[in-house]
């Protein structure tokens, strides 16, 4: 599925970039700009960032669930990852105002 229309980035490319970053350091906080930098791209309109945040949360949770890291450490870490929703917004609004109507 195409996530970023400005840079033509597929969901699988973003997932692979997240896993590569987590392999390098499982406890780093991954933000959309870090993923785009690792792909050699830059956010332009950044309208895709809320969707990228949801992918970060899902892939990070799956990654740590598969790993054998102590569960007590995972909970506060995943809370930090979920905190990205507040910073970048959720999948629901994609930086649009409440009264926004497409076409
Ligand atoms: S849709 Fe990703 S930067 Fe515009």
PDB file of N, CA and C and ligand atoms in Angstrom:
ATOM      1  N   UNK A   1       0.851  -1.187   0.000  1.00  0.00           N
ATOM      2  CA  UNK A   1       0.000   0.000   0.000  1.00  0.00           C
ATOM      3  C   UNK A   1       0.888   1.240   0.000  1.00  0.00           C
ATOM      4  N   UNK A   2       0.547   2.188  -0.822  1.00  0.00           N
ATOM      5  CA  UNK A   2       1.305   3.430  -0.912  1.00  0.00           C
ATOM      6  C   UNK A   2       0.964   4.315   0.292  1.00  0.00           C
ATOM      7  N   UNK A   3       1.980   4.664   1.068  1.00  0.00           N
ATOM      8  CA  UNK A   3       1.774   5.485   2.249  1.00  0.00           C
ATOM      9  C   UNK A   3       2.099   6.949   1.962  1.00  0.00           C
ATOM     10  N   UNK A   4       3.225   7.178   1.328  1.00  0.00           N
ATOM     11  CA  UNK A   4       3.648   8.555   1.049  1.00  0.00           C
ATOM     12  C   UNK A   4       3.544   8.813  -0.451  1.00  0.00           C
ATOM     13  N   UNK A   5       2.617   9.678  -0.802  1.00  0.00           N
ATOM     14  CA  UNK A   5       2.397   9.978  -2.216  1.00  0.00           C
ATOM     15  C   UNK A   5       3.444  10.948  -2.749  1.00  0.00           C
ATOM     16  N   UNK A   6       3.973  11.799  -1.895  1.00  0.00           N
ATOM     17  CA  UNK A   6       4.989  12.767  -2.341  1.00  0.00           C
ATOM     18  C   UNK A   6       6.278  12.061  -2.750  1.00  0.00           C
ATOM     19  N   UNK A   7       6.675  11.047  -1.963  1.00  0.00           N
ATOM     20  CA  UNK A   7       7.949  10.359  -2.205  1.00  0.00           C
ATOM     21  C   UNK A   7       7.771   8.967  -2.793  1.00  0.00           C
ATOM     22  N   UNK A   8       6.531   8.550  -3.016  1.00  0.00           N
ATOM     23  CA  UNK A   8       6.217   7.211  -3.530  1.00  0.00           C
ATOM     24  C   UNK A   8       6.902   6.146  -2.653  1.00  0.00           C
ATOM     25  N   UNK A   9       6.470   6.079  -1.408  1.00  0.00           N
ATOM     26  CA  UNK A   9       7.005   5.095  -0.460  1.00  0.00           C
ATOM     27  C   UNK A   9       5.893   4.126  -0.088  1.00  0.00           C
ATOM     28  N   UNK A  10       6.191   2.848  -0.236  1.00  0.00           N
ATOM     29  CA  UNK A  10       5.241   1.794   0.096  1.00  0.00           C
ATOM     30  C   UNK A  10       5.308   1.459   1.591  1.00  0.00           C
ATOM     31  N   UNK A  11       4.230   0.899   2.111  1.00  0.00           N
ATOM     32  CA  UNK A  11       4.179   0.492   3.518  1.00  0.00           C
ATOM     33  C   UNK A  11       5.296  -0.502   3.841  1.00  0.00           C
ATOM     34  N   UNK A  12       5.576  -1.435   2.932  1.00  0.00           N
ATOM     35  CA  UNK A  12       6.614  -2.440   3.179  1.00  0.00           C
ATOM     36  C   UNK A  12       7.992  -1.792   3.322  1.00  0.00           C
ATOM     37  N   UNK A  13       8.264  -0.725   2.567  1.00  0.00           N
ATOM     38  CA  UNK A  13       9.556  -0.036   2.687  1.00  0.00           C
ATOM     39  C   UNK A  13       9.682   0.599   4.068  1.00  0.00           C
ATOM     40  N   UNK A  14       8.591   1.176   4.550  1.00  0.00           N
ATOM     41  CA  UNK A  14       8.606   1.808   5.872  1.00  0.00           C
ATOM     42  C   UNK A  14       8.788   0.744   6.945  1.00  0.00           C
ATOM     43  N   UNK A  15       8.082  -0.375   6.818  1.00  0.00           N
ATOM     44  CA  UNK A  15       8.221  -1.464   7.793  1.00  0.00           C
ATOM     45  C   UNK A  15       9.654  -1.972   7.833  1.00  0.00           C
ATOM     46  N   UNK A  16      10.267  -2.156   6.674  1.00  0.00           N
ATOM     47  CA  UNK A  16      11.646  -2.656   6.621  1.00  0.00           C
ATOM     48  C   UNK A  16      12.608  -1.646   7.245  1.00  0.00           C
ATOM     49  N   UNK A  17      12.379  -0.364   7.012  1.00  0.00           N
ATOM     50  CA  UNK A  17      13.256   0.671   7.589  1.00  0.00           C
ATOM     51  C   UNK A  17      13.136   0.671   9.114  1.00  0.00           C
ATOM     52  N   UNK A  18      11.926   0.482   9.623  1.00  0.00           N
ATOM     53  CA  UNK A  18      11.728   0.448  11.082  1.00  0.00           C
ATOM     54  C   UNK A  18      12.465  -0.747  11.681  1.00  0.00           C
ATOM     55  N   UNK A  19      12.320  -1.911  11.068  1.00  0.00           N
ATOM     56  CA  UNK A  19      12.986  -3.114  11.586  1.00  0.00           C
ATOM     57  C   UNK A  19      14.503  -2.934  11.544  1.00  0.00           C
ATOM     58  N   UNK A  20      15.027  -2.341  10.477  1.00  0.00           N
ATOM     59  CA  UNK A  20      16.476  -2.106  10.387  1.00  0.00           C
ATOM     60  C   UNK A  20      16.937  -1.170  11.499  1.00  0.00           C
ATOM     61  N   UNK A  21      16.158  -0.128  11.772  1.00  0.00           N
ATOM     62  CA  UNK A  21      16.518   0.803  12.854  1.00  0.00           C
ATOM     63  C   UNK A  21      16.448   0.101  14.206  1.00  0.00           C
ATOM     64  N   UNK A  22      15.434  -0.730  14.408  1.00  0.00           N
ATOM     65  CA  UNK A  22      15.304  -1.456  15.682  1.00  0.00           C
ATOM     66  C   UNK A  22      16.402  -2.505  15.840  1.00  0.00           C
ATOM     67  N   UNK A  23      16.833  -3.102  14.733  1.00  0.00           N
ATOM     68  CA  UNK A  23      17.952  -4.055  14.801  1.00  0.00           C
ATOM     69  C   UNK A  23      19.222  -3.339  15.258  1.00  0.00           C
ATOM     70  N   UNK A  24      19.398  -2.099  14.808  1.00  0.00           N
ATOM     71  CA  UNK A  24      20.581  -1.327  15.192  1.00  0.00           C
ATOM     72  C   UNK A  24      20.516  -0.916  16.657  1.00  0.00           C
ATOM     73  N   UNK A  25      19.314  -0.544  17.120  1.00  0.00           N
ATOM     74  CA  UNK A  25      19.130  -0.147  18.529  1.00  0.00           C
ATOM     75  C   UNK A  25      17.654  -0.348  18.873  1.00  0.00           C
ATOM     76  N   UNK A  26      17.325  -1.439  19.581  1.00  0.00           N
ATOM     77  CA  UNK A  26      15.909  -1.748  19.860  1.00  0.00           C
ATOM     78  C   UNK A  26      15.209  -0.718  20.731  1.00  0.00           C
ATOM     79  N   UNK A  27      15.974   0.153  21.418  1.00  0.00           N
ATOM     80  CA  UNK A  27      15.355   1.099  22.347  1.00  0.00           C
ATOM     81  C   UNK A  27      15.345   2.523  21.825  1.00  0.00           C
ATOM     82  N   UNK A  28      15.742   2.735  20.599  1.00  0.00           N
ATOM     83  CA  UNK A  28      15.688   4.102  20.087  1.00  0.00           C
ATOM     84  C   UNK A  28      14.240   4.488  19.779  1.00  0.00           C
ATOM     85  N   UNK A  29      13.961   5.757  19.934  1.00  0.00           N
ATOM     86  CA  UNK A  29      12.630   6.258  19.597  1.00  0.00           C
ATOM     87  C   UNK A  29      12.630   6.615  18.118  1.00  0.00           C
ATOM     88  N   UNK A  30      11.834   5.897  17.357  1.00  0.00           N
ATOM     89  CA  UNK A  30      11.789   6.103  15.910  1.00  0.00           C
ATOM     90  C   UNK A  30      10.679   7.088  15.584  1.00  0.00           C
ATOM     91  N   UNK A  31      11.030   8.122  14.859  1.00  0.00           N
ATOM     92  CA  UNK A  31      10.062   9.122  14.423  1.00  0.00           C
ATOM     93  C   UNK A  31      10.047   9.117  12.891  1.00  0.00           C
ATOM     94  N   UNK A  32       8.982   9.642  12.278  1.00  0.00           N
ATOM     95  CA  UNK A  32       8.904   9.604  10.814  1.00  0.00           C
ATOM     96  C   UNK A  32      10.130  10.192  10.123  1.00  0.00           C
ATOM     97  N   UNK A  33      10.669  11.297  10.614  1.00  0.00           N
ATOM     98  CA  UNK A  33      11.824  11.916   9.957  1.00  0.00           C
ATOM     99  C   UNK A  33      13.026  10.977   9.941  1.00  0.00           C
ATOM    100  N   UNK A  34      13.176  10.180  11.001  1.00  0.00           N
ATOM    101  CA  UNK A  34      14.296   9.230  11.063  1.00  0.00           C
ATOM    102  C   UNK A  34      14.143   8.157   9.991  1.00  0.00           C
ATOM    103  N   UNK A  35      12.915   7.706   9.776  1.00  0.00           N
ATOM    104  CA  UNK A  35      12.664   6.687   8.747  1.00  0.00           C
ATOM    105  C   UNK A  35      12.945   7.268   7.361  1.00  0.00           C
ATOM    106  N   UNK A  36      12.431   8.471   7.124  1.00  0.00           N
ATOM    107  CA  UNK A  36      12.615   9.075   5.806  1.00  0.00           C
ATOM    108  C   UNK A  36      14.090   9.330   5.540  1.00  0.00           C
ATOM    109  N   UNK A  37      14.819   9.738   6.579  1.00  0.00           N
ATOM    110  CA  UNK A  37      16.262   9.965   6.429  1.00  0.00           C
ATOM    111  C   UNK A  37      16.953   8.656   6.060  1.00  0.00           C
ATOM    112  N   UNK A  38      16.567   7.541   6.715  1.00  0.00           N
ATOM    113  CA  UNK A  38      17.203   6.261   6.413  1.00  0.00           C
ATOM    114  C   UNK A  38      16.885   5.799   4.991  1.00  0.00           C
ATOM    115  N   UNK A  39      15.769   6.265   4.446  1.00  0.00           N
ATOM    116  CA  UNK A  39      15.392   5.919   3.067  1.00  0.00           C
ATOM    117  C   UNK A  39      15.946   6.925   2.054  1.00  0.00           C
ATOM    118  N   UNK A  40      16.639   7.945   2.554  1.00  0.00           N
ATOM    119  CA  UNK A  40      17.181   8.967   1.663  1.00  0.00           C
ATOM    120  C   UNK A  40      16.117   9.892   1.124  1.00  0.00           C
ATOM    121  N   UNK A  41      15.027  10.051   1.891  1.00  0.00           N
ATOM    122  CA  UNK A  41      13.913  10.919   1.468  1.00  0.00           C
ATOM    123  C   UNK A  41      13.659  11.970   2.537  1.00  0.00           C
ATOM    124  N   UNK A  42      12.786  12.922   2.186  1.00  0.00           N
ATOM    125  CA  UNK A  42      12.380  13.957   3.138  1.00  0.00           C
ATOM    126  C   UNK A  42      10.873  14.118   3.067  1.00  0.00           C
ATOM    127  N   UNK A  43      10.277  14.394   4.226  1.00  0.00           N
ATOM    128  CA  UNK A  43       8.855  14.692   4.226  1.00  0.00           C
ATOM    129  C   UNK A  43       8.606  16.000   3.490  1.00  0.00           C
ATOM    130  N   UNK A  44       7.609  16.016   2.662  1.00  0.00           N
ATOM    131  CA  UNK A  44       7.289  17.254   1.928  1.00  0.00           C
ATOM    132  C   UNK A  44       6.020  17.874   2.517  1.00  0.00           C
ATOM    133  N   UNK A  45       4.867  17.302   2.201  1.00  0.00           N
ATOM    134  CA  UNK A  45       3.632  17.836   2.784  1.00  0.00           C
ATOM    135  C   UNK A  45       3.437  17.292   4.203  1.00  0.00           C
ATOM    136  N   UNK A  46       4.055  16.158   4.501  1.00  0.00           N
ATOM    137  CA  UNK A  46       4.006  15.486   5.810  1.00  0.00           C
ATOM    138  C   UNK A  46       2.597  14.997   6.171  1.00  0.00           C
ATOM    139  N   UNK A  47       1.694  14.979   5.222  1.00  0.00           N
ATOM    140  CA  UNK A  47       0.345  14.471   5.474  1.00  0.00           C
ATOM    141  C   UNK A  47       0.322  12.978   5.755  1.00  0.00           C
ATOM    142  N   UNK A  48       1.375  12.292   5.370  1.00  0.00           N
ATOM    143  CA  UNK A  48       1.464  10.845   5.604  1.00  0.00           C
ATOM    144  C   UNK A  48       1.978  10.524   7.000  1.00  0.00           C
ATOM    145  N   UNK A  49       2.509  11.486   7.721  1.00  0.00           N
ATOM    146  CA  UNK A  49       3.165  11.201   9.004  1.00  0.00           C
ATOM    147  C   UNK A  49       2.240  10.523  10.012  1.00  0.00           C
ATOM    148  N   UNK A  50       0.969  10.902  10.144  1.00  0.00           N
ATOM    149  CA  UNK A  50       0.107  10.159  11.085  1.00  0.00           C
ATOM    150  C   UNK A  50       0.018   8.676  10.740  1.00  0.00           C
ATOM    151  N   UNK A  51      -0.052   8.345   9.465  1.00  0.00           N
ATOM    152  CA  UNK A  51      -0.072   6.924   9.074  1.00  0.00           C
ATOM    153  C   UNK A  51       1.263   6.256   9.367  1.00  0.00           C
ATOM    154  N   UNK A  52       2.349   6.991   9.159  1.00  0.00           N
ATOM    155  CA  UNK A  52       3.682   6.438   9.449  1.00  0.00           C
ATOM    156  C   UNK A  52       3.805   6.163  10.950  1.00  0.00           C
ATOM    157  N   UNK A  53       3.260   7.049  11.782  1.00  0.00           N
ATOM    158  CA  UNK A  53       3.299   6.839  13.229  1.00  0.00           C
ATOM    159  C   UNK A  53       2.559   5.557  13.591  1.00  0.00           C
ATOM    160  N   UNK A  54       1.410   5.320  12.980  1.00  0.00           N
ATOM    161  CA  UNK A  54       0.662   4.086  13.270  1.00  0.00           C
ATOM    162  C   UNK A  54       1.474   2.852  12.862  1.00  0.00           C
ATOM    163  N   UNK A  55       2.198   2.944  11.767  1.00  0.00           N
ATOM    164  CA  UNK A  55       3.050   1.822  11.331  1.00  0.00           C
ATOM    165  C   UNK A  55       4.195   1.636  12.317  1.00  0.00           C
ATOM    166  N   UNK A  56       4.790   2.737  12.777  1.00  0.00           N
ATOM    167  CA  UNK A  56       5.871   2.660  13.773  1.00  0.00           C
ATOM    168  C   UNK A  56       5.370   1.931  15.018  1.00  0.00           C
ATOM    169  N   UNK A  57       4.195   2.311  15.503  1.00  0.00           N
ATOM    170  CA  UNK A  57       3.649   1.694  16.716  1.00  0.00           C
ATOM    171  C   UNK A  57       3.429   0.201  16.497  1.00  0.00           C
ATOM    172  N   UNK A  58       2.794  -0.138  15.390  1.00  0.00           N
ATOM    173  CA  UNK A  58       2.491  -1.557  15.119  1.00  0.00           C
ATOM    174  C   UNK A  58       3.766  -2.382  14.970  1.00  0.00           C
ATOM    175  N   UNK A  59       4.700  -1.912  14.153  1.00  0.00           N
ATOM    176  CA  UNK A  59       5.916  -2.687  13.894  1.00  0.00           C
ATOM    177  C   UNK A  59       6.781  -2.775  15.150  1.00  0.00           C
ATOM    178  N   UNK A  60       6.852  -1.689  15.925  1.00  0.00           N
ATOM    179  CA  UNK A  60       7.657  -1.698  17.147  1.00  0.00           C
ATOM    180  C   UNK A  60       7.067  -2.665  18.168  1.00  0.00           C
ATOM    181  N   UNK A  61       5.744  -2.659  18.306  1.00  0.00           N
ATOM    182  CA  UNK A  61       5.098  -3.599  19.229  1.00  0.00           C
ATOM    183  C   UNK A  61       5.359  -5.043  18.801  1.00  0.00           C
ATOM    184  N   UNK A  62       5.208  -5.318  17.513  1.00  0.00           N
ATOM    185  CA  UNK A  62       5.457  -6.670  17.011  1.00  0.00           C
ATOM    186  C   UNK A  62       6.909  -7.070  17.224  1.00  0.00           C
ATOM    187  N   UNK A  63       7.824  -6.140  16.966  1.00  0.00           N
ATOM    188  CA  UNK A  63       9.264  -6.413  17.108  1.00  0.00           C
ATOM    189  C   UNK A  63       9.593  -6.796  18.543  1.00  0.00           C
ATOM    190  N   UNK A  64       9.093  -6.029  19.497  1.00  0.00           N
ATOM    191  CA  UNK A  64       9.415  -6.294  20.895  1.00  0.00           C
ATOM    192  C   UNK A  64       8.658  -7.510  21.433  1.00  0.00           C
ATOM    193  N   UNK A  65       7.500  -7.787  20.857  1.00  0.00           N
ATOM    194  CA  UNK A  65       6.764  -8.988  21.264  1.00  0.00           C
ATOM    195  C   UNK A  65       7.539 -10.241  20.862  1.00  0.00           C
ATOM    196  N   UNK A  66       8.177 -10.186  19.681  1.00  0.00           N
ATOM    197  CA  UNK A  66       8.972 -11.325  19.200  1.00  0.00           C
ATOM    198  C   UNK A  66      10.286 -11.474  19.954  1.00  0.00           C
ATOM    199  N   UNK A  67      10.804 -10.351  20.434  1.00  0.00           N
ATOM    200  CA  UNK A  67      12.104 -10.393  21.121  1.00  0.00           C
ATOM    201  C   UNK A  67      11.917 -10.944  22.533  1.00  0.00           C
ATOM    202  N   UNK A  68      13.004 -11.220  23.186  1.00  0.00           N
ATOM    203  CA  UNK A  68      12.948 -11.783  24.532  1.00  0.00           C
ATOM    204  C   UNK A  68      13.293 -10.746  25.575  1.00  0.00           C
ATOM    205  N   UNK A  69      13.011  -9.509  25.287  1.00  0.00           N
ATOM    206  CA  UNK A  69      13.339  -8.423  26.211  1.00  0.00           C
ATOM    207  C   UNK A  69      12.333  -8.424  27.356  1.00  0.00           C
ATOM    208  N   UNK A  70      12.787  -8.061  28.537  1.00  0.00           N
ATOM    209  CA  UNK A  70      11.958  -8.052  29.739  1.00  0.00           C
ATOM    210  C   UNK A  70      10.722  -7.163  29.552  1.00  0.00           C
ATOM    211  N   UNK A  71       9.551  -7.704  29.848  1.00  0.00           N
ATOM    212  CA  UNK A  71       8.296  -6.988  29.661  1.00  0.00           C
ATOM    213  C   UNK A  71       8.181  -5.707  30.458  1.00  0.00           C
ATOM    214  N   UNK A  72       8.851  -5.625  31.619  1.00  0.00           N
ATOM    215  CA  UNK A  72       8.780  -4.409  32.426  1.00  0.00           C
ATOM    216  C   UNK A  72       9.389  -3.221  31.697  1.00  0.00           C
ATOM    217  N   UNK A  73      10.379  -3.473  30.841  1.00  0.00           N
ATOM    218  CA  UNK A  73      11.018  -2.389  30.096  1.00  0.00           C
ATOM    219  C   UNK A  73      10.186  -1.974  28.889  1.00  0.00           C
ATOM    220  N   UNK A  74       9.422  -2.919  28.343  1.00  0.00           N
ATOM    221  CA  UNK A  74       8.699  -2.668  27.095  1.00  0.00           C
ATOM    222  C   UNK A  74       7.557  -1.680  27.302  1.00  0.00           C
ATOM    223  N   UNK A  75       6.821  -1.793  28.413  1.00  0.00           N
ATOM    224  CA  UNK A  75       5.622  -0.975  28.610  1.00  0.00           C
ATOM    225  C   UNK A  75       5.934   0.529  28.573  1.00  0.00           C
ATOM    226  N   UNK A  76       6.890   1.032  29.387  1.00  0.00           N
ATOM    227  CA  UNK A  76       7.158   2.480  29.292  1.00  0.00           C
ATOM    228  C   UNK A  76       7.702   2.887  27.929  1.00  0.00           C
ATOM    229  N   UNK A  77       8.465   1.984  27.291  1.00  0.00           N
ATOM    230  CA  UNK A  77       9.002   2.307  25.972  1.00  0.00           C
ATOM    231  C   UNK A  77       7.872   2.458  24.957  1.00  0.00           C
ATOM    232  N   UNK A  78       6.920   1.513  24.975  1.00  0.00           N
ATOM    233  CA  UNK A  78       5.811   1.594  24.019  1.00  0.00           C
ATOM    234  C   UNK A  78       4.910   2.798  24.316  1.00  0.00           C
ATOM    235  N   UNK A  79       4.831   3.203  25.585  1.00  0.00           N
ATOM    236  CA  UNK A  79       4.083   4.428  25.897  1.00  0.00           C
ATOM    237  C   UNK A  79       4.733   5.638  25.233  1.00  0.00           C
ATOM    238  N   UNK A  80       6.074   5.659  25.202  1.00  0.00           N
ATOM    239  CA  UNK A  80       6.777   6.748  24.511  1.00  0.00           C
ATOM    240  C   UNK A  80       6.478   6.702  23.015  1.00  0.00           C
ATOM    241  N   UNK A  81       6.468   5.492  22.448  1.00  0.00           N
ATOM    242  CA  UNK A  81       6.173   5.361  21.015  1.00  0.00           C
ATOM    243  C   UNK A  81       4.751   5.841  20.733  1.00  0.00           C
ATOM    244  N   UNK A  82       3.799   5.434  21.583  1.00  0.00           N
ATOM    245  CA  UNK A  82       2.404   5.855  21.370  1.00  0.00           C
ATOM    246  C   UNK A  82       2.255   7.367  21.556  1.00  0.00           C
ATOM    247  N   UNK A  83       3.149   7.968  22.341  1.00  0.00           N
ATOM    248  CA  UNK A  83       3.128   9.413  22.529  1.00  0.00           C
ATOM    249  C   UNK A  83       3.358  10.176  21.231  1.00  0.00           C
ATOM    250  N   UNK A  84       3.908   9.473  20.226  1.00  0.00           N
ATOM    251  CA  UNK A  84       4.117  10.115  18.929  1.00  0.00           C
ATOM    252  C   UNK A  84       2.784  10.530  18.315  1.00  0.00           C
ATOM    253  N   UNK A  85       1.703   9.810  18.685  1.00  0.00           N
ATOM    254  CA  UNK A  85       0.380  10.170  18.140  1.00  0.00           C
ATOM    255  C   UNK A  85       0.033  11.613  18.495  1.00  0.00           C
ATOM    256  N   UNK A  86       0.350  11.991  19.739  1.00  0.00           N
ATOM    257  CA  UNK A  86       0.057  13.351  20.163  1.00  0.00           C
ATOM    258  C   UNK A  86       0.886  14.374  19.413  1.00  0.00           C
ATOM    259  N   UNK A  87       2.113  13.971  19.063  1.00  0.00           N
ATOM    260  CA  UNK A  87       3.007  14.904  18.373  1.00  0.00           C
ATOM    261  C   UNK A  87       2.685  15.019  16.887  1.00  0.00           C
ATOM    262  N   UNK A  88       2.422  13.884  16.252  1.00  0.00           N
ATOM    263  CA  UNK A  88       2.214  13.881  14.800  1.00  0.00           C
ATOM    264  C   UNK A  88       0.746  13.736  14.413  1.00  0.00           C
ATOM    265  N   UNK A  89      -0.128  13.554  15.399  1.00  0.00           N
ATOM    266  CA  UNK A  89      -1.541  13.379  15.088  1.00  0.00           C
ATOM    267  C   UNK A  89      -1.860  11.933  14.828  1.00  0.00           C
ATOM    268  N   UNK A  90      -3.133  11.620  14.771  1.00  0.00           N
ATOM    269  CA  UNK A  90      -3.562  10.247  14.560  1.00  0.00           C
ATOM    270  C   UNK A  90      -3.903  10.012  13.109  1.00  0.00           C
ATOM    271  N   UNK A  91      -4.145   8.749  12.781  1.00  0.00           N
ATOM    272  CA  UNK A  91      -4.517   8.372  11.421  1.00  0.00           C
ATOM    273  C   UNK A  91      -5.832   9.024  11.013  1.00  0.00           C
ATOM    274  N   UNK A  92      -6.659   9.361  12.026  1.00  0.00           N
ATOM    275  CA  UNK A  92      -7.996   9.846  11.721  1.00  0.00           C
ATOM    276  C   UNK A  92      -8.027  11.207  11.039  1.00  0.00           C
ATOM    277  N   UNK A  93      -7.179  12.145  11.495  1.00  0.00           N
ATOM    278  CA  UNK A  93      -7.368  13.479  10.929  1.00  0.00           C
ATOM    279  C   UNK A  93      -6.351  13.856   9.856  1.00  0.00           C
ATOM    280  N   UNK A  94      -5.176  13.206   9.825  1.00  0.00           N
ATOM    281  CA  UNK A  94      -4.190  13.469   8.797  1.00  0.00           C
ATOM    282  C   UNK A  94      -3.978  14.959   8.566  1.00  0.00           C
ATOM    283  N   UNK A  95      -3.860  15.711   9.660  1.00  0.00           N
ATOM    284  CA  UNK A  95      -3.576  17.151   9.632  1.00  0.00           C
ATOM    285  C   UNK A  95      -4.697  17.984   9.015  1.00  0.00           C
ATOM    286  N   UNK A  96      -5.888  17.393   8.896  1.00  0.00           N
ATOM    287  CA  UNK A  96      -7.003  18.166   8.361  1.00  0.00           C
ATOM    288  C   UNK A  96      -7.804  18.736   9.513  1.00  0.00           C
ATOM    289  N   UNK A  97      -8.416  19.877   9.306  1.00  0.00           N
ATOM    290  CA  UNK A  97      -9.248  20.483  10.332  1.00  0.00           C
ATOM    291  C   UNK A  97     -10.544  19.683  10.451  1.00  0.00           C
ATOM    292  N   UNK A  98     -11.235  19.863  11.581  1.00  0.00           N
ATOM    293  CA  UNK A  98     -12.437  19.075  11.851  1.00  0.00           C
ATOM    294  C   UNK A  98     -13.484  19.227  10.753  1.00  0.00           C
ATOM    295  N   UNK A  99     -13.610  20.414  10.171  1.00  0.00           N
ATOM    296  CA  UNK A  99     -14.627  20.636   9.158  1.00  0.00           C
ATOM    297  C   UNK A  99     -14.174  20.354   7.740  1.00  0.00           C
ATOM    298  N   UNK A 100     -12.976  19.750   7.611  1.00  0.00           N
ATOM    299  CA  UNK A 100     -12.425  19.513   6.279  1.00  0.00           C
ATOM    300  C   UNK A 100     -13.292  18.540   5.495  1.00  0.00           C
ATOM    301  N   UNK A 101     -13.549  18.877   4.249  1.00  0.00           N
ATOM    302  CA  UNK A 101     -14.267  17.958   3.371  1.00  0.00           C
ATOM    303  C   UNK A 101     -13.457  17.813   2.094  1.00  0.00           C
ATOM    304  N   UNK A 102     -13.153  16.591   1.749  1.00  0.00           N
ATOM    305  CA  UNK A 102     -12.423  16.349   0.507  1.00  0.00           C
ATOM    306  C   UNK A 102     -13.397  16.421  -0.652  1.00  0.00           C
ATOM    307  N   UNK A 103     -13.038  17.176  -1.668  1.00  0.00           N
ATOM    308  CA  UNK A 103     -13.828  17.319  -2.902  1.00  0.00           C
ATOM    309  C   UNK A 103     -15.262  17.569  -2.584  1.00  0.00           C
TER     310      UNK A 103
HETATM  311  S1  LIG B   1       2.521  12.301   1.462  1.00  0.00           S
HETATM  312 FE1  LIG B   1       4.393  11.900   2.473  1.00  0.00          FE
HETATM  313  S2  LIG B   1       5.433  13.791   2.464  1.00  0.00           S
HETATM  314 FE2  LIG B   1       3.604  14.188   1.389  1.00  0.00          FE
END
